CSV table of C-alpha atoms and ligand atoms in Angstrom, one decimal:
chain,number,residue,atom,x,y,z
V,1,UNK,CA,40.9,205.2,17.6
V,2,UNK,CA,43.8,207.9,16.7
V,3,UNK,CA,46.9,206.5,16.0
V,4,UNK,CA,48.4,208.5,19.0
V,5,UNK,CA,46.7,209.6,21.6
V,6,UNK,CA,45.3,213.0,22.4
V,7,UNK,CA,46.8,214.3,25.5
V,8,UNK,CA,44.6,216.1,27.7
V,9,UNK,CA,45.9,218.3,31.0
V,10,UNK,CA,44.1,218.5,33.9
V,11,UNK,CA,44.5,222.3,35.3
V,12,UNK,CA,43.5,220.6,38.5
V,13,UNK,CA,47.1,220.6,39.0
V,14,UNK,CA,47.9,224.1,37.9
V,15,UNK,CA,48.9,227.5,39.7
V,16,UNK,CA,45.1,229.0,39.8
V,17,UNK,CA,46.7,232.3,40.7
V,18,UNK,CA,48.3,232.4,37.2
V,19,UNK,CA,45.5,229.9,35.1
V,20,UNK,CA,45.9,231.7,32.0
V,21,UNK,CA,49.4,231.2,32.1
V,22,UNK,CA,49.1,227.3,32.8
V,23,UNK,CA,47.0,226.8,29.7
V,24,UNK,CA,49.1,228.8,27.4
V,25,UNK,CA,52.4,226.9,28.4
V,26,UNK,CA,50.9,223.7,28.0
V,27,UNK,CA,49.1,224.5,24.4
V,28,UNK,CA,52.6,225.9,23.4
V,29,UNK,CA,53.7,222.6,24.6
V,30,UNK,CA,51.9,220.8,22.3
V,31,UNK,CA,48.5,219.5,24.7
V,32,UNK,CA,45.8,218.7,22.3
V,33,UNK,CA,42.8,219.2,25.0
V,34,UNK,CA,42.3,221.2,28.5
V,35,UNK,CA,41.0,219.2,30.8
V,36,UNK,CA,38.8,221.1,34.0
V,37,UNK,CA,37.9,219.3,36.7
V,38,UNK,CA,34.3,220.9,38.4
V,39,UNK,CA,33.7,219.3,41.9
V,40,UNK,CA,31.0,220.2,44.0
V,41,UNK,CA,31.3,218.8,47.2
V,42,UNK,CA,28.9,216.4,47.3
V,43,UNK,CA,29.1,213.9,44.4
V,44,UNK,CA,32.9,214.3,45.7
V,45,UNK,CA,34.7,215.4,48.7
V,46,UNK,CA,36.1,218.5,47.3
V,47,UNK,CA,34.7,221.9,45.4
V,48,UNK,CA,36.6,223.5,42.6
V,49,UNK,CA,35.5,225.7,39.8
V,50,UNK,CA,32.0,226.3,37.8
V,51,UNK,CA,30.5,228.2,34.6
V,52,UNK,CA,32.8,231.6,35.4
V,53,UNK,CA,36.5,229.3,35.2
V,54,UNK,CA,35.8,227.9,31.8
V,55,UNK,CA,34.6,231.4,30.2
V,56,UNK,CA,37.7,232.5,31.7
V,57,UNK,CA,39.7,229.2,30.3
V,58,UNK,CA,37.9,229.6,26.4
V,59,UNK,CA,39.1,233.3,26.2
V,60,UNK,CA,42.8,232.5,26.9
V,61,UNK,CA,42.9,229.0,24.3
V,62,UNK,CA,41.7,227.7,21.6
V,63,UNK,CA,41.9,223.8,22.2
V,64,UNK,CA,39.2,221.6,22.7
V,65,UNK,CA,37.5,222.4,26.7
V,66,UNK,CA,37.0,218.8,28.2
V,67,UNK,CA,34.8,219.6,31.0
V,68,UNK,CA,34.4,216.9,34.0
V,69,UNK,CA,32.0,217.2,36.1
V,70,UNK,CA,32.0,215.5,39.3
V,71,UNK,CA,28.5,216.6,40.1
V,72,UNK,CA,25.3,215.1,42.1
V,73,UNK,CA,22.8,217.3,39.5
V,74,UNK,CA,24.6,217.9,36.6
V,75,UNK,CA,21.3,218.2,34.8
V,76,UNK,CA,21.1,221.7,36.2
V,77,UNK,CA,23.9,223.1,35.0
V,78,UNK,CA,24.4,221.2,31.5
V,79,UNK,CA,23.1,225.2,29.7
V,80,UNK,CA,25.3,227.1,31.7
V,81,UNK,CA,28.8,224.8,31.1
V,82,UNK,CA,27.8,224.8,27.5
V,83,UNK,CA,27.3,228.4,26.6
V,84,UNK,CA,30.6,229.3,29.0
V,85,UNK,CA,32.4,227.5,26.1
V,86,UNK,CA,32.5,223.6,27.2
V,87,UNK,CA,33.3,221.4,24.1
V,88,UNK,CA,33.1,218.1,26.1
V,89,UNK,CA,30.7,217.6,29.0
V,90,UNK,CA,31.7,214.0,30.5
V,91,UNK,CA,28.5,213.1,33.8
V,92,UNK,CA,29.2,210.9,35.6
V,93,UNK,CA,26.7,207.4,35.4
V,94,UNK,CA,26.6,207.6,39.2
V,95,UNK,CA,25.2,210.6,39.4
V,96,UNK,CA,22.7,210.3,36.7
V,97,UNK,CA,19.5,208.9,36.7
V,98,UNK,CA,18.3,209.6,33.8
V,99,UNK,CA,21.4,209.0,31.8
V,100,UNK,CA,20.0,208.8,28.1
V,101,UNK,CA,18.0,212.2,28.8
V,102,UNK,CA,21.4,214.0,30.3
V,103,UNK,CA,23.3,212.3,27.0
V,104,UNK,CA,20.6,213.8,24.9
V,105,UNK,CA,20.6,217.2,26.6
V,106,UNK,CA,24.0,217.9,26.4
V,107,UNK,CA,23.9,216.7,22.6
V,108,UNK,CA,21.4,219.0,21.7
V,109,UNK,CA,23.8,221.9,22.6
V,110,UNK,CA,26.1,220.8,20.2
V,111,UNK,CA,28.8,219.7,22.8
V,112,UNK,CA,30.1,216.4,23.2
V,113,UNK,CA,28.6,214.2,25.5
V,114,UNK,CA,31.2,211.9,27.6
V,115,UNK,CA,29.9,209.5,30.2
V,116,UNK,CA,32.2,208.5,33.2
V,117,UNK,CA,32.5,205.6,35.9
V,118,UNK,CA,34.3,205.3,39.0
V,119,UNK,CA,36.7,202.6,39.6
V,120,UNK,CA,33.8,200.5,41.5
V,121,UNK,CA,31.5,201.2,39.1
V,122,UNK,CA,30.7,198.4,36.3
V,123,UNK,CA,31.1,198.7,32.7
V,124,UNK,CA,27.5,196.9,32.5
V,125,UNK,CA,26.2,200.1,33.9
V,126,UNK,CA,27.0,201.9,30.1
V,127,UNK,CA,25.2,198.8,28.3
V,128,UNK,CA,22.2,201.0,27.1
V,129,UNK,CA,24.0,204.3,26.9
V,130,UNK,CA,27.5,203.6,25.4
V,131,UNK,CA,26.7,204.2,21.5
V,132,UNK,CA,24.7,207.3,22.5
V,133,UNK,CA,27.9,208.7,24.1
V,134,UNK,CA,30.9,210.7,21.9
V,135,UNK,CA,33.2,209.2,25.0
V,136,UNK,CA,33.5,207.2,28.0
V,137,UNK,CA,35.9,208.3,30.3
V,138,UNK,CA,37.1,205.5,32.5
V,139,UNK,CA,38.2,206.8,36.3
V,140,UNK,CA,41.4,205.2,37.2
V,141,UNK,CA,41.1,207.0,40.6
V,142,UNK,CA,38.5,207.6,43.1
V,143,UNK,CA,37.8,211.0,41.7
V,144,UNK,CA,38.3,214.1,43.7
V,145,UNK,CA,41.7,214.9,43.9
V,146,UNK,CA,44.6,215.2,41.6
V,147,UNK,CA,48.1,213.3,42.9
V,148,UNK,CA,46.6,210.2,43.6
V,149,UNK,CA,47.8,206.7,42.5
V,150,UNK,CA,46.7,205.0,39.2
V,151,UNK,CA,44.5,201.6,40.3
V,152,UNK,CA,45.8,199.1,37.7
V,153,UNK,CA,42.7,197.1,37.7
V,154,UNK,CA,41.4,199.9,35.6
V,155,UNK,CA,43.8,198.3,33.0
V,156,UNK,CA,41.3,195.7,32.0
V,157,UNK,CA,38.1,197.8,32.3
V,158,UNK,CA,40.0,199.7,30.1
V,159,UNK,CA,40.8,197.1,27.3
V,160,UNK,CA,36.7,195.5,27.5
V,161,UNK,CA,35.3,198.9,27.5
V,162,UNK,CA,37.6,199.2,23.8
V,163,UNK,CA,36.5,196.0,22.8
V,164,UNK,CA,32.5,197.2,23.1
V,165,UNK,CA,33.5,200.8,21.6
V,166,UNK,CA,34.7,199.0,18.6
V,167,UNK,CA,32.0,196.8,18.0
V,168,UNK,CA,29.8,199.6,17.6
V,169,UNK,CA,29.3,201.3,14.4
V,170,UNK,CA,30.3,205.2,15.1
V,171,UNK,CA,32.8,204.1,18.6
V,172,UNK,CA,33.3,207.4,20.7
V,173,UNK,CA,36.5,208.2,22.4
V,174,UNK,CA,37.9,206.5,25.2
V,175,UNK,CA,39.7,209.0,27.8
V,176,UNK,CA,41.6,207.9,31.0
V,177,UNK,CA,42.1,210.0,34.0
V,178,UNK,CA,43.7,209.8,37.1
V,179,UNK,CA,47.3,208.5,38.4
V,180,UNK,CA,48.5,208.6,34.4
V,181,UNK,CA,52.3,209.1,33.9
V,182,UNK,CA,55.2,208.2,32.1
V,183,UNK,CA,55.4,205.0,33.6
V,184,UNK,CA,52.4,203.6,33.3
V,185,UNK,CA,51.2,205.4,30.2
V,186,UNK,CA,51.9,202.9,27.6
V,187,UNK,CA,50.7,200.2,29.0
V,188,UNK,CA,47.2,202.5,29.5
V,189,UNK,CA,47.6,203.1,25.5
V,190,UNK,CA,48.1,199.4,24.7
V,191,UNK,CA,45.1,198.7,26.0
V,192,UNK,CA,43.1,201.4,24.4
V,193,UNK,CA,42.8,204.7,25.5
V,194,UNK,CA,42.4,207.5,22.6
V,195,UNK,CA,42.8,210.5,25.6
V,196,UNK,CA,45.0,210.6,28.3
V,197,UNK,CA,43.8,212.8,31.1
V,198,UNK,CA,46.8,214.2,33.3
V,199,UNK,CA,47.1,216.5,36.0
V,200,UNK,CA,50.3,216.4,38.7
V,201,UNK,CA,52.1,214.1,35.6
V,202,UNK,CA,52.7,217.4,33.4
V,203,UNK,CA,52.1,220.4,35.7
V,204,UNK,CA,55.0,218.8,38.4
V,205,UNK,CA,57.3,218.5,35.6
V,206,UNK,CA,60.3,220.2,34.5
V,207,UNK,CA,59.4,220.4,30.7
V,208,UNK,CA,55.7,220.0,30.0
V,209,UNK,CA,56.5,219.7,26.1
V,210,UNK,CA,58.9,216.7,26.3
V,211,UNK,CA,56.6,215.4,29.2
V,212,UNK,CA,53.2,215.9,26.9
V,213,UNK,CA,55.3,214.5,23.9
V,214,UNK,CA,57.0,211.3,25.9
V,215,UNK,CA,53.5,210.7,27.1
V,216,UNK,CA,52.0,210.6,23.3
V,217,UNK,CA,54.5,208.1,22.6
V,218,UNK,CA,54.3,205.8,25.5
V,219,UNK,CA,52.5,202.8,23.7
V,220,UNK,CA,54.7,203.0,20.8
V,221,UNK,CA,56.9,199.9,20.6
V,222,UNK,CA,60.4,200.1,18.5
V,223,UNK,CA,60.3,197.3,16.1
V,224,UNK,CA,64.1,196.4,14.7
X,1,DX5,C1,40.4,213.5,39.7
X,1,DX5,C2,40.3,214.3,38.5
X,1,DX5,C3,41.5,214.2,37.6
X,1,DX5,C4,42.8,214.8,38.2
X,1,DX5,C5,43.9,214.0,37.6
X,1,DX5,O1,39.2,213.5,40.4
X,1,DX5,O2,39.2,214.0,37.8
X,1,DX5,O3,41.3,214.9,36.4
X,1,DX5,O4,43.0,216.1,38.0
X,1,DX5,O5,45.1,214.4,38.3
X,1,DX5,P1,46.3,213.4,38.3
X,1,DX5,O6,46.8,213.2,36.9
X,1,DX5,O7,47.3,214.1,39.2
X,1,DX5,O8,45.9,212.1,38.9
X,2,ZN,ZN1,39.0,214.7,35.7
């Protein structure tokens, strides 16, 4: 796992009326990812943005796209995220069953595959699928909104699902998203999260480069 965190805003939370604004602020303020949240209405209940948003997104930056999509089929739609620039595509396991195929699919476009649970969802569920994956992204909200509150049960999934990552011989990345903020990042570090997804956190703030930069630096401990 990096030594820091990578810190990954969720333009969920952003002004869409001025997007290309949102990401350039926070890349100037030091974000290492952009994370977009697609919804569908279905899998959850609320509808957001598709293929046209991230084009739009990959023109105007040129971090890493962390696409999440909160989709019943993403199967359908895994060709059109990747060629509008997506360089993570995180399904979620609910929504997929035929998770190794939709791992292998999104693989073979040369993106990232990520693989997501919801809070009610068990960690057993990634048994089979969890060294095929370049990340598990652990909800620490029901997803579908930004705003909400971080469920610290999530803590401990957190820390088991990094205890399995490390076992393995090439672990992926282990992202966290929903409810994360400057009081409860650290402790969401310490127990072993490589990407911090956040959304009201940074975009509600006064200063998104000393929030991004005190949210980097959460878990760190002073030792004197
Ligand atoms: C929730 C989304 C999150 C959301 C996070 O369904 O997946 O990415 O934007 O927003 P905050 O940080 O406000 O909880
Ligand atoms: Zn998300």
């Amino acid at each position: 796992m990096p030594s820091t965190p990578l810190i990954a805003p969720s333009i969920l939370s952003a002004d869409f009326s001025r997007l290309a604004e949102a990401v350039s602020l926070v890349e100037a303020a030091g974000a290492d990812w952009i994370h977009i949240d697609v919804m569908d209405g279905h899998f959850v209940p609320n509808l957001t943005v598709g293929p046209p948003i991230v084009e739009a997104v990959r023109k105007v930056t040129t971090l890493p796209l962390d696409v999440h999509l909160m989709m019943t089929n993403p199967d359908a739609f895994i060709g059109e995220f990747a060629d509008a620039g997506a360089d993570v595509l995180t399904v979620h396991v609910e929504a997929c069953s035929h998770l190794h195929r939709t791992l292998q699919s999104i693989k073979e476009r040369n993106v990232k595959a990520g693989v997501t649970l919801n809070p009610a969802t068990s960690v057993s569920t990634l048994e089979e699928v969890i060294h095929e994956a370049d990340l598990i992204l652990v909800m620490s909200v029901n997803p579908g909104f930004g705003g909400q509150t971080f469920i610290p049960a999530c803590l401990e999934k957190i820390s088991r699902i990094r205890q399995i990552l490390n076992s393995g011989k090439n672990p992926g990345l282990l992202e966290v998203d929903g409810g994360i903020n400057l009081h409860n990042a650290g402790s969401i570090i310490k127990a072993g999260a490589d990407v911090l997804v956040s959304g009201s956190a940074i975009f509600g703030s006064d200063d998104f480069s000393i929030t991004i930069q005190q949210m980097r630096t959460a878990g760190q401990t002073i030792n004197v």
